[in-house]
Amino acid sequence: MHAPLKSLQTVIPADVSARNAPIGAVRAFLTLLVVAHHAVLTYHPYAPAPKAFAAPPILWTAFPVVDPQRFGGFSLLTLVNDLFFMSLMFLVSGLFVAGSLRAKGAGGFLRGRALRLGAPFVVGAGLLAPLAYYPAWLQSGGAPSLAAYAKAWTHLPFWPSGPAWFLWVLLAFAAVAAALDRLFPALVPALGRWTQGAARRPGRAFLVLIAASALAYVPLNMALPFGHWTMAGPFLVQTGRIGHYLVYFLAGLACGAAGVGQGLTDPQGALARRWWVWQILPLPAVAAAVATFIIAFSPNPPPKPVLDVAGGLAFVLACASLSFAVLAVFLRFVRKTGPVGASLQANAYGVYLTHYVFTAWLSWLLLPQVWGGLAKGLAVFGGAMALSWLTTMALRRMPLLGRIL
């Protein structure tokens, strides 16, 4: 992920930094959504009952702890989140790539990404994920023994990496960007010239994004089972969305090539000025996506090809409209970053890396409490945010970790 906004402010003029403030706020907001998503899955109304640790499908990788106290509203929150938040995360991650390529060259850019993404992936998959999933082992009936847990873990058919999957995929996309820049040095500047016009015509960029993501997503959605993941050791990715995520990353690269705070991300552009229009578009798109999801699990669903095409197009439309709606609101209303916002932005990467340990363990510790799913979900979210935030602040005081986080 790109460098924290706080460090960027030391090398760019104040007026440019102010134009970057909405993007930093979007990144912090997405981090909050990620933590909230993982905090409330324990209380999801359709969370599966705990099973034996190695029994397929190994659903505890998505639901490390399952509480019998549920809250129905969390199903809508997680469904809407899943429609867009990781896609927008890839787009935001791509925004500063063009500037890094210009400043460091393809080789220097890739070396920097390898340190900032590769090392945290190793720690996240190798240490934090097993720590986060230990409550899943206990709830499945496993003995409270680290040796027994380690033996069961190493005999799994893959290595669950938790949220760290995002890091290796982002590193792979960075390699794609570096290769494109090395092979076609005029490509990124040309993309910047084209996306400069998005300040006046964001609708054109919106339609291009929809078309590109539909081409990348719908055919794979038709060819693969619903929700299929590719798993090779710790390298996990939702197979049907890999092309879609690449499209969003490259869209971020193209928009960032015009300059962050210019083109589509111009706080004075048409997207920000007509922000309220972009809040209307997600309503029918999300409704269509939810309806398709319900129909898919109805007693008499339509034929799979029809469902795959309809569901794929609904996902693509909902994802793009929600992403543009979020960007429009932050571009319109965020003009500066206060001390709390600046701290969250500076620590957002570390919060993303560490929060899963806290959401899993807090959910486990709250199992005996009879508070109800809503209260427990809010408590886990608040506790995980506070603990991961404070942990990151402490880790960033160490010189080497401060460079990475």
mmCIF file with all atom_site columns, N, CA, C and O in Angstrom, residues 37-84:
data_model
loop_
_atom_site.group_PDB
_atom_site.id
_atom_site.type_symbol
_atom_site.label_atom_id
_atom_site.label_alt_id
_atom_site.label_comp_id
_atom_site.label_asym_id
_atom_site.label_entity_id
_atom_site.label_seq_id
_atom_site.pdbx_PDB_ins_code
_atom_site.Cartn_x
_atom_site.Cartn_y
_atom_site.Cartn_z
_atom_site.occupancy
_atom_site.B_iso_or_equiv
_atom_site.pdbx_formal_charge
_atom_site.auth_seq_id
_atom_site.auth_comp_id
_atom_site.auth_asym_id
_atom_site.auth_atom_id
_atom_site.pdbx_PDB_model_num
ATOM 1   N N  . HIS A 1 37 ? -16.012 -5.108  9.246  1.00 0.00 ? 37 HIS A N  1
ATOM 2   C CA . HIS A 1 37 ? -16.420 -6.326  8.546  1.00 0.00 ? 37 HIS A CA 1
ATOM 3   C C  . HIS A 1 37 ? -15.997 -7.563  9.325  1.00 0.00 ? 37 HIS A C  1
ATOM 4   O O  . HIS A 1 37 ? -16.803 -8.472  9.572  1.00 0.00 ? 37 HIS A O  1
ATOM 5   N N  . HIS A 1 38 ? -14.748 -7.601  9.727  1.00 0.00 ? 38 HIS A N  1
ATOM 6   C CA . HIS A 1 38 ? -14.242 -8.772  10.445 1.00 0.00 ? 38 HIS A CA 1
ATOM 7   C C  . HIS A 1 38 ? -14.775 -8.840  11.880 1.00 0.00 ? 38 HIS A C  1
ATOM 8   O O  . HIS A 1 38 ? -14.911 -9.930  12.440 1.00 0.00 ? 38 HIS A O  1
ATOM 9   N N  . ALA A 1 39 ? -15.105 -7.693  12.462 1.00 0.00 ? 39 ALA A N  1
ATOM 10  C CA . ALA A 1 39 ? -15.628 -7.687  13.822 1.00 0.00 ? 39 ALA A CA 1
ATOM 11  C C  . ALA A 1 39 ? -17.028 -8.286  13.903 1.00 0.00 ? 39 ALA A C  1
ATOM 12  O O  . ALA A 1 39 ? -17.373 -8.950  14.891 1.00 0.00 ? 39 ALA A O  1
ATOM 13  N N  . VAL A 1 40 ? -17.846 -8.063  12.868 1.00 0.00 ? 40 VAL A N  1
ATOM 14  C CA . VAL A 1 40 ? -19.251 -8.463  12.965 1.00 0.00 ? 40 VAL A CA 1
ATOM 15  C C  . VAL A 1 40 ? -19.541 -9.820  12.329 1.00 0.00 ? 40 VAL A C  1
ATOM 16  O O  . VAL A 1 40 ? -20.648 -10.338 12.500 1.00 0.00 ? 40 VAL A O  1
ATOM 17  N N  . LEU A 1 41 ? -18.599 -10.410 11.613 1.00 0.00 ? 41 LEU A N  1
ATOM 18  C CA . LEU A 1 41 ? -18.860 -11.716 11.006 1.00 0.00 ? 41 LEU A CA 1
ATOM 19  C C  . LEU A 1 41 ? -19.188 -12.771 12.059 1.00 0.00 ? 41 LEU A C  1
ATOM 20  O O  . LEU A 1 41 ? -19.945 -13.713 11.795 1.00 0.00 ? 41 LEU A O  1
ATOM 21  N N  . THR A 1 42 ? -18.637 -12.623 13.249 1.00 0.00 ? 42 THR A N  1
ATOM 22  C CA . THR A 1 42 ? -18.935 -13.548 14.348 1.00 0.00 ? 42 THR A CA 1
ATOM 23  C C  . THR A 1 42 ? -20.429 -13.580 14.662 1.00 0.00 ? 42 THR A C  1
ATOM 24  O O  . THR A 1 42 ? -20.963 -14.609 15.085 1.00 0.00 ? 42 THR A O  1
ATOM 25  N N  . TYR A 1 43 ? -21.114 -12.466 14.423 1.00 0.00 ? 43 TYR A N  1
ATOM 26  C CA . TYR A 1 43 ? -22.517 -12.321 14.805 1.00 0.00 ? 43 TYR A CA 1
ATOM 27  C C  . TYR A 1 43 ? -23.435 -12.269 13.575 1.00 0.00 ? 43 TYR A C  1
ATOM 28  O O  . TYR A 1 43 ? -24.589 -11.854 13.672 1.00 0.00 ? 43 TYR A O  1
ATOM 29  N N  . HIS A 1 44 ? -22.892 -12.671 12.437 1.00 0.00 ? 44 HIS A N  1
ATOM 30  C CA . HIS A 1 44 ? -23.665 -12.714 11.191 1.00 0.00 ? 44 HIS A CA 1
ATOM 31  C C  . HIS A 1 44 ? -24.792 -13.730 11.338 1.00 0.00 ? 44 HIS A C  1
ATOM 32  O O  . HIS A 1 44 ? -24.594 -14.831 11.858 1.00 0.00 ? 44 HIS A O  1
ATOM 33  N N  . PRO A 1 45 ? -26.004 -13.391 10.888 1.00 0.00 ? 45 PRO A N  1
ATOM 34  C CA . PRO A 1 45 ? -27.129 -14.320 11.088 1.00 0.00 ? 45 PRO A CA 1
ATOM 35  C C  . PRO A 1 45 ? -26.969 -15.659 10.381 1.00 0.00 ? 45 PRO A C  1
ATOM 36  O O  . PRO A 1 45 ? -27.608 -16.643 10.767 1.00 0.00 ? 45 PRO A O  1
ATOM 37  N N  . TYR A 1 46 ? -26.120 -15.705 9.350  1.00 0.00 ? 46 TYR A N  1
ATOM 38  C CA . TYR A 1 46 ? -25.920 -16.964 8.627  1.00 0.00 ? 46 TYR A CA 1
ATOM 39  C C  . TYR A 1 46 ? -24.521 -17.539 8.832  1.00 0.00 ? 46 TYR A C  1
ATOM 40  O O  . TYR A 1 46 ? -24.068 -18.360 8.034  1.00 0.00 ? 46 TYR A O  1
ATOM 41  N N  . ALA A 1 47 ? -23.845 -17.112 9.876  1.00 0.00 ? 47 ALA A N  1
ATOM 42  C CA . ALA A 1 47 ? -22.528 -17.675 10.180 1.00 0.00 ? 47 ALA A CA 1
ATOM 43  C C  . ALA A 1 47 ? -22.665 -19.178 10.423 1.00 0.00 ? 47 ALA A C  1
ATOM 44  O O  . ALA A 1 47 ? -23.577 -19.617 11.131 1.00 0.00 ? 47 ALA A O  1
ATOM 45  N N  . PRO A 1 48 ? -21.785 -19.984 9.826  1.00 0.00 ? 48 PRO A N  1
ATOM 46  C CA . PRO A 1 48 ? -21.924 -21.444 9.945  1.00 0.00 ? 48 PRO A CA 1
ATOM 47  C C  . PRO A 1 48 ? -21.563 -21.940 11.340 1.00 0.00 ? 48 PRO A C  1
ATOM 48  O O  . PRO A 1 48 ? -20.730 -21.350 12.030 1.00 0.00 ? 48 PRO A O  1
ATOM 49  N N  . ALA A 1 49 ? -22.185 -23.033 11.749 1.00 0.00 ? 49 ALA A N  1
ATOM 50  C CA . ALA A 1 49 ? -21.863 -23.640 13.040 1.00 0.00 ? 49 ALA A CA 1
ATOM 51  C C  . ALA A 1 49 ? -20.430 -24.162 13.007 1.00 0.00 ? 49 ALA A C  1
ATOM 52  O O  . ALA A 1 49 ? -19.952 -24.635 11.969 1.00 0.00 ? 49 ALA A O  1
ATOM 53  N N  . PRO A 1 50 ? -19.699 -24.060 14.119 1.00 0.00 ? 50 PRO A N  1
ATOM 54  C CA . PRO A 1 50 ? -18.316 -24.569 14.159 1.00 0.00 ? 50 PRO A CA 1
ATOM 55  C C  . PRO A 1 50 ? -18.265 -26.053 13.816 1.00 0.00 ? 50 PRO A C  1
ATOM 56  O O  . PRO A 1 50 ? -19.130 -26.837 14.219 1.00 0.00 ? 50 PRO A O  1
ATOM 57  N N  . LYS A 1 51 ? -17.230 -26.434 13.042 1.00 0.00 ? 51 LYS A N  1
ATOM 58  C CA . LYS A 1 51 ? -17.021 -27.824 12.649 1.00 0.00 ? 51 LYS A CA 1
ATOM 59  C C  . LYS A 1 51 ? -15.623 -28.257 13.065 1.00 0.00 ? 51 LYS A C  1
ATOM 60  O O  . LYS A 1 51 ? -14.839 -27.456 13.568 1.00 0.00 ? 51 LYS A O  1
ATOM 61  N N  . ALA A 1 52 ? -15.333 -29.514 12.824 1.00 0.00 ? 52 ALA A N  1
ATOM 62  C CA . ALA A 1 52 ? -13.974 -30.010 13.079 1.00 0.00 ? 52 ALA A CA 1
ATOM 63  C C  . ALA A 1 52 ? -12.974 -29.161 12.298 1.00 0.00 ? 52 ALA A C  1
ATOM 64  O O  . ALA A 1 52 ? -13.243 -28.705 11.184 1.00 0.00 ? 52 ALA A O  1
ATOM 65  N N  . PHE A 1 53 ? -11.794 -28.965 12.865 1.00 0.00 ? 53 PHE A N  1
ATOM 66  C CA . PHE A 1 53 ? -10.825 -28.003 12.355 1.00 0.00 ? 53 PHE A CA 1
ATOM 67  C C  . PHE A 1 53 ? -10.467 -28.253 10.886 1.00 0.00 ? 53 PHE A C  1
ATOM 68  O O  . PHE A 1 53 ? -10.364 -27.309 10.100 1.00 0.00 ? 53 PHE A O  1
ATOM 69  N N  . ALA A 1 54 ? -10.276 -29.498 10.503 1.00 0.00 ? 54 ALA A N  1
ATOM 70  C CA . ALA A 1 54 ? -9.836  -29.804 9.140  1.00 0.00 ? 54 ALA A CA 1
ATOM 71  C C  . ALA A 1 54 ? -10.969 -30.269 8.237  1.00 0.00 ? 54 ALA A C  1
ATOM 72  O O  . ALA A 1 54 ? -10.728 -30.668 7.097  1.00 0.00 ? 54 ALA A O  1
ATOM 73  N N  . ALA A 1 55 ? -12.217 -30.206 8.710  1.00 0.00 ? 55 ALA A N  1
ATOM 74  C CA . ALA A 1 55 ? -13.346 -30.690 7.904  1.00 0.00 ? 55 ALA A CA 1
ATOM 75  C C  . ALA A 1 55 ? -13.666 -29.693 6.796  1.00 0.00 ? 55 ALA A C  1
ATOM 76  O O  . ALA A 1 55 ? -13.914 -28.520 7.069  1.00 0.00 ? 55 ALA A O  1
ATOM 77  N N  . PRO A 1 56 ? -13.691 -30.156 5.539  1.00 0.00 ? 56 PRO A N  1
ATOM 78  C CA . PRO A 1 56 ? -14.027 -29.237 4.456  1.00 0.00 ? 56 PRO A CA 1
ATOM 79  C C  . PRO A 1 56 ? -15.542 -28.986 4.415  1.00 0.00 ? 56 PRO A C  1
ATOM 80  O O  . PRO A 1 56 ? -16.307 -29.872 4.800  1.00 0.00 ? 56 PRO A O  1
ATOM 81  N N  . PRO A 1 57 ? -15.972 -27.813 3.929  1.00 0.00 ? 57 PRO A N  1
ATOM 82  C CA . PRO A 1 57 ? -15.121 -26.655 3.630  1.00 0.00 ? 57 PRO A CA 1
ATOM 83  C C  . PRO A 1 57 ? -14.642 -25.995 4.927  1.00 0.00 ? 57 PRO A C  1
ATOM 84  O O  . PRO A 1 57 ? -15.375 -25.978 5.913  1.00 0.00 ? 57 PRO A O  1
ATOM 85  N N  . ILE A 1 58 ? -13.439 -25.493 4.911  1.00 0.00 ? 58 ILE A N  1
ATOM 86  C CA . ILE A 1 58 ? -12.832 -24.950 6.129  1.00 0.00 ? 58 ILE A CA 1
ATOM 87  C C  . ILE A 1 58 ? -13.316 -23.508 6.301  1.00 0.00 ? 58 ILE A C  1
ATOM 88  O O  . ILE A 1 58 ? -12.616 -22.539 5.998  1.00 0.00 ? 58 ILE A O  1
ATOM 89  N N  . LEU A 1 59 ? -14.553 -23.389 6.794  1.00 0.00 ? 59 LEU A N  1
ATOM 90  C CA . LEU A 1 59 ? -15.212 -22.090 6.840  1.00 0.00 ? 59 LEU A CA 1
ATOM 91  C C  . LEU A 1 59 ? -14.700 -21.197 7.958  1.00 0.00 ? 59 LEU A C  1
ATOM 92  O O  . LEU A 1 59 ? -14.994 -19.999 7.977  1.00 0.00 ? 59 LEU A O  1
ATOM 93  N N  . TRP A 1 60 ? -13.925 -21.762 8.906  1.00 0.00 ? 60 TRP A N  1
ATOM 94  C CA . TRP A 1 60 ? -13.409 -20.901 9.965  1.00 0.00 ? 60 TRP A CA 1
ATOM 95  C C  . TRP A 1 60 ? -12.386 -19.895 9.459  1.00 0.00 ? 60 TRP A C  1
ATOM 96  O O  . TRP A 1 60 ? -12.048 -18.938 10.179 1.00 0.00 ? 60 TRP A O  1
ATOM 97  N N  . THR A 1 61 ? -11.895 -20.059 8.228  1.00 0.00 ? 61 THR A N  1
ATOM 98  C CA . THR A 1 61 ? -10.990 -19.045 7.689  1.00 0.00 ? 61 THR A CA 1
ATOM 99  C C  . THR A 1 61 ? -11.723 -17.727 7.452  1.00 0.00 ? 61 THR A C  1
ATOM 100 O O  . THR A 1 61 ? -11.122 -16.652 7.478  1.00 0.00 ? 61 THR A O  1
ATOM 101 N N  . ALA A 1 62 ? -13.043 -17.803 7.210  1.00 0.00 ? 62 ALA A N  1
ATOM 102 C CA . ALA A 1 62 ? -13.851 -16.588 7.073  1.00 0.00 ? 62 ALA A CA 1
ATOM 103 C C  . ALA A 1 62 ? -14.560 -16.229 8.371  1.00 0.00 ? 62 ALA A C  1
ATOM 104 O O  . ALA A 1 62 ? -14.835 -15.053 8.623  1.00 0.00 ? 62 ALA A O  1
ATOM 105 N N  . PHE A 1 63 ? -14.862 -17.235 9.191  1.00 0.00 ? 63 PHE A N  1
ATOM 106 C CA . PHE A 1 63 ? -15.570 -17.027 10.457 1.00 0.00 ? 63 PHE A CA 1
ATOM 107 C C  . PHE A 1 63 ? -14.753 -17.671 11.575 1.00 0.00 ? 63 PHE A C  1
ATOM 108 O O  . PHE A 1 63 ? -15.064 -18.774 12.026 1.00 0.00 ? 63 PHE A O  1
ATOM 109 N N  . PRO A 1 64 ? -13.668 -17.015 12.039 1.00 0.00 ? 64 PRO A N  1
ATOM 110 C CA . PRO A 1 64 ? -12.807 -17.635 13.048 1.00 0.00 ? 64 PRO A CA 1
ATOM 111 C C  . PRO A 1 64 ? -13.543 -18.010 14.333 1.00 0.00 ? 64 PRO A C  1
ATOM 112 O O  . PRO A 1 64 ? -13.231 -19.014 14.959 1.00 0.00 ? 64 PRO A O  1
ATOM 113 N N  . VAL A 1 65 ? -14.501 -17.176 14.732 1.00 0.00 ? 65 VAL A N  1
ATOM 114 C CA . VAL A 1 65 ? -15.310 -17.446 15.916 1.00 0.00 ? 65 VAL A CA 1
ATOM 115 C C  . VAL A 1 65 ? -16.769 -17.240 15.519 1.00 0.00 ? 65 VAL A C  1
ATOM 116 O O  . VAL A 1 65 ? -17.097 -16.284 14.812 1.00 0.00 ? 65 VAL A O  1
ATOM 117 N N  . VAL A 1 66 ? -17.635 -18.141 15.967 1.00 0.00 ? 66 VAL A N  1
ATOM 118 C CA . VAL A 1 66 ? -19.066 -18.029 15.685 1.00 0.00 ? 66 VAL A CA 1
ATOM 119 C C  . VAL A 1 66 ? -19.803 -17.994 17.013 1.00 0.00 ? 66 VAL A C  1
ATOM 120 O O  . VAL A 1 66 ? -19.662 -18.889 17.841 1.00 0.00 ? 66 VAL A O  1
ATOM 121 N N  . ASP A 1 67 ? -20.578 -16.924 17.193 1.00 0.00 ? 67 ASP A N  1
ATOM 122 C CA . ASP A 1 67 ? -21.322 -16.729 18.443 1.00 0.00 ? 67 ASP A CA 1
ATOM 123 C C  . ASP A 1 67 ? -22.802 -17.053 18.183 1.00 0.00 ? 67 ASP A C  1
ATOM 124 O O  . ASP A 1 67 ? -23.356 -16.613 17.164 1.00 0.00 ? 67 ASP A O  1
ATOM 125 N N  . PRO A 1 68 ? -23.461 -17.790 19.066 1.00 0.00 ? 68 PRO A N  1
ATOM 126 C CA . PRO A 1 68 ? -24.882 -18.060 18.858 1.00 0.00 ? 68 PRO A CA 1
ATOM 127 C C  . PRO A 1 68 ? -25.755 -16.808 18.947 1.00 0.00 ? 68 PRO A C  1
ATOM 128 O O  . PRO A 1 68 ? -26.898 -16.816 18.485 1.00 0.00 ? 68 PRO A O  1
ATOM 129 N N  . GLN A 1 69 ? -25.229 -15.726 19.508 1.00 0.00 ? 69 GLN A N  1
ATOM 130 C CA . GLN A 1 69 ? -25.972 -14.463 19.542 1.00 0.00 ? 69 GLN A CA 1
ATOM 131 C C  . GLN A 1 69 ? -25.696 -13.716 18.235 1.00 0.00 ? 69 GLN A C  1
ATOM 132 O O  . GLN A 1 69 ? -24.548 -13.413 17.915 1.00 0.00 ? 69 GLN A O  1
ATOM 133 N N  . ARG A 1 70 ? -26.743 -13.424 17.484 1.00 0.00 ? 70 ARG A N  1
ATOM 134 C CA . ARG A 1 70 ? -26.597 -12.862 16.146 1.00 0.00 ? 70 ARG A CA 1
ATOM 135 C C  . ARG A 1 70 ? -27.313 -11.506 16.063 1.00 0.00 ? 70 ARG A C  1
ATOM 136 O O  . ARG A 1 70 ? -28.093 -11.131 16.932 1.00 0.00 ? 70 ARG A O  1
ATOM 137 N N  . PHE A 1 71 ? -27.050 -10.792 14.962 1.00 0.00 ? 71 PHE A N  1
ATOM 138 C CA . PHE A 1 71 ? -27.764 -9.552  14.663 1.00 0.00 ? 71 PHE A CA 1
ATOM 139 C C  . PHE A 1 71 ? -27.989 -9.497  13.158 1.00 0.00 ? 71 PHE A C  1
ATOM 140 O O  . PHE A 1 71 ? -27.037 -9.499  12.371 1.00 0.00 ? 71 PHE A O  1
ATOM 141 N N  . GLY A 1 72 ? -29.279 -9.444  12.758 1.00 0.00 ? 72 GLY A N  1
ATOM 142 C CA . GLY A 1 72 ? -29.622 -9.511  11.338 1.00 0.00 ? 72 GLY A CA 1
ATOM 143 C C  . GLY A 1 72 ? -29.052 -8.383  10.509 1.00 0.00 ? 72 GLY A C  1
ATOM 144 O O  . GLY A 1 72 ? -28.735 -8.569  9.328  1.00 0.00 ? 72 GLY A O  1
ATOM 145 N N  . GLY A 1 73 ? -28.917 -7.184  11.088 1.00 0.00 ? 73 GLY A N  1
ATOM 146 C CA . GLY A 1 73 ? -28.409 -6.048  10.313 1.00 0.00 ? 73 GLY A CA 1
ATOM 147 C C  . GLY A 1 73 ? -26.995 -6.239  9.822  1.00 0.00 ? 73 GLY A C  1
ATOM 148 O O  . GLY A 1 73 ? -26.588 -5.620  8.826  1.00 0.00 ? 73 GLY A O  1
ATOM 149 N N  . PHE A 1 74 ? -26.231 -7.105  10.482 1.00 0.00 ? 74 PHE A N  1
ATOM 150 C CA . PHE A 1 74 ? -24.855 -7.325  10.048 1.00 0.00 ? 74 PHE A CA 1
ATOM 151 C C  . PHE A 1 74 ? -24.782 -8.040  8.700  1.00 0.00 ? 74 PHE A C  1
ATOM 152 O O  . PHE A 1 74 ? -23.761 -7.968  8.015  1.00 0.00 ? 74 PHE A O  1
ATOM 153 N N  . SER A 1 75 ? -25.832 -8.743  8.322  1.00 0.00 ? 75 SER A N  1
ATOM 154 C CA . SER A 1 75 ? -25.818 -9.404  7.010  1.00 0.00 ? 75 SER A CA 1
ATOM 155 C C  . SER A 1 75 ? -25.808 -8.371  5.896  1.00 0.00 ? 75 SER A C  1
ATOM 156 O O  . SER A 1 75 ? -25.102 -8.527  4.888  1.00 0.00 ? 75 SER A O  1
ATOM 157 N N  . LEU A 1 76 ? -26.577 -7.289  6.054  1.00 0.00 ? 76 LEU A N  1
ATOM 158 C CA . LEU A 1 76 ? -26.595 -6.234  5.034  1.00 0.00 ? 76 LEU A CA 1
ATOM 159 C C  . LEU A 1 76 ? -25.272 -5.480  5.016  1.00 0.00 ? 76 LEU A C  1
ATOM 160 O O  . LEU A 1 76 ? -24.737 -5.174  3.938  1.00 0.00 ? 76 LEU A O  1
ATOM 161 N N  . LEU A 1 77 ? -24.728 -5.183  6.200  1.00 0.00 ? 77 LEU A N  1
ATOM 162 C CA . LEU A 1 77 ? -23.447 -4.478  6.270  1.00 0.00 ? 77 LEU A CA 1
ATOM 163 C C  . LEU A 1 77 ? -22.356 -5.261  5.546  1.00 0.00 ? 77 LEU A C  1
ATOM 164 O O  . LEU A 1 77 ? -21.615 -4.703  4.719  1.00 0.00 ? 77 LEU A O  1
ATOM 165 N N  . THR A 1 78 ? -22.239 -6.541  5.840  1.00 0.00 ? 78 THR A N  1
ATOM 166 C CA . THR A 1 78 ? -21.164 -7.330  5.230  1.00 0.00 ? 78 THR A CA 1
ATOM 167 C C  . THR A 1 78 ? -21.399 -7.546  3.739  1.00 0.00 ? 78 THR A C  1
ATOM 168 O O  . THR A 1 78 ? -20.450 -7.584  2.960  1.00 0.00 ? 78 THR A O  1
ATOM 169 N N  . LEU A 1 79 ? -22.665 -7.667  3.332  1.00 0.00 ? 79 LEU A N  1
ATOM 170 C CA . LEU A 1 79 ? -22.954 -7.840  1.909  1.00 0.00 ? 79 LEU A CA 1
ATOM 171 C C  . LEU A 1 79 ? -22.576 -6.596  1.117  1.00 0.00 ? 79 LEU A C  1
ATOM 172 O O  . LEU A 1 79 ? -21.910 -6.684  0.076  1.00 0.00 ? 79 LEU A O  1
ATOM 173 N N  . VAL A 1 80 ? -22.977 -5.426  1.610  1.00 0.00 ? 80 VAL A N  1
ATOM 174 C CA . VAL A 1 80 ? -22.634 -4.178  0.909  1.00 0.00 ? 80 VAL A CA 1
ATOM 175 C C  . VAL A 1 80 ? -21.124 -3.962  0.935  1.00 0.00 ? 80 VAL A C  1
ATOM 176 O O  . VAL A 1 80 ? -20.523 -3.563  -0.080 1.00 0.00 ? 80 VAL A O  1
ATOM 177 N N  . ASN A 1 81 ? -20.490 -4.199  2.073  1.00 0.00 ? 81 ASN A N  1
ATOM 178 C CA . ASN A 1 81 ? -19.038 -4.096  2.147  1.00 0.00 ? 81 ASN A CA 1
ATOM 179 C C  . ASN A 1 81 ? -18.378 -4.949  1.074  1.00 0.00 ? 81 ASN A C  1
ATOM 180 O O  . ASN A 1 81 ? -17.475 -4.503  0.349  1.00 0.00 ? 81 ASN A O  1
ATOM 181 N N  . ASP A 1 82 ? -18.818 -6.192  0.989  1.00 0.00 ? 82 ASP A N  1
ATOM 182 C CA . ASP A 1 82 ? -18.184 -7.133  0.068  1.00 0.00 ? 82 ASP A CA 1
ATOM 183 C C  . ASP A 1 82 ? -18.349 -6.717  -1.385 1.00 0.00 ? 82 ASP A C  1
ATOM 184 O O  . ASP A 1 82 ? -17.570 -7.125  -2.243 1.00 0.00 ? 82 ASP A O  1
ATOM 185 N N  . LEU A 1 83 ? -19.340 -5.899  -1.667 1.00 0.00 ? 83 LEU A N  1
ATOM 186 C CA . LEU A 1 83 ? -19.561 -5.457  -3.039 1.00 0.00 ? 83 LEU A CA 1
ATOM 187 C C  . LEU A 1 83 ? -18.487 -4.494  -3.531 1.00 0.00 ? 83 LEU A C  1
ATOM 188 O O  . LEU A 1 83 ? -18.282 -4.368  -4.734 1.00 0.00 ? 83 LEU A O  1
ATOM 189 N N  . PHE A 1 84 ? -17.808 -3.786  -2.594 1.00 0.00 ? 84 PHE A N  1
ATOM 190 C CA . PHE A 1 84 ? -16.944 -2.722  -3.114 1.00 0.00 ? 84 PHE A CA 1
ATOM 191 C C  . PHE A 1 84 ? -15.673 -2.451  -2.328 1.00 0.00 ? 84 PHE A C  1
ATOM 192 O O  . PHE A 1 84 ? -14.714 -1.906  -2.892 1.00 0.00 ? 84 PHE A O  1
#
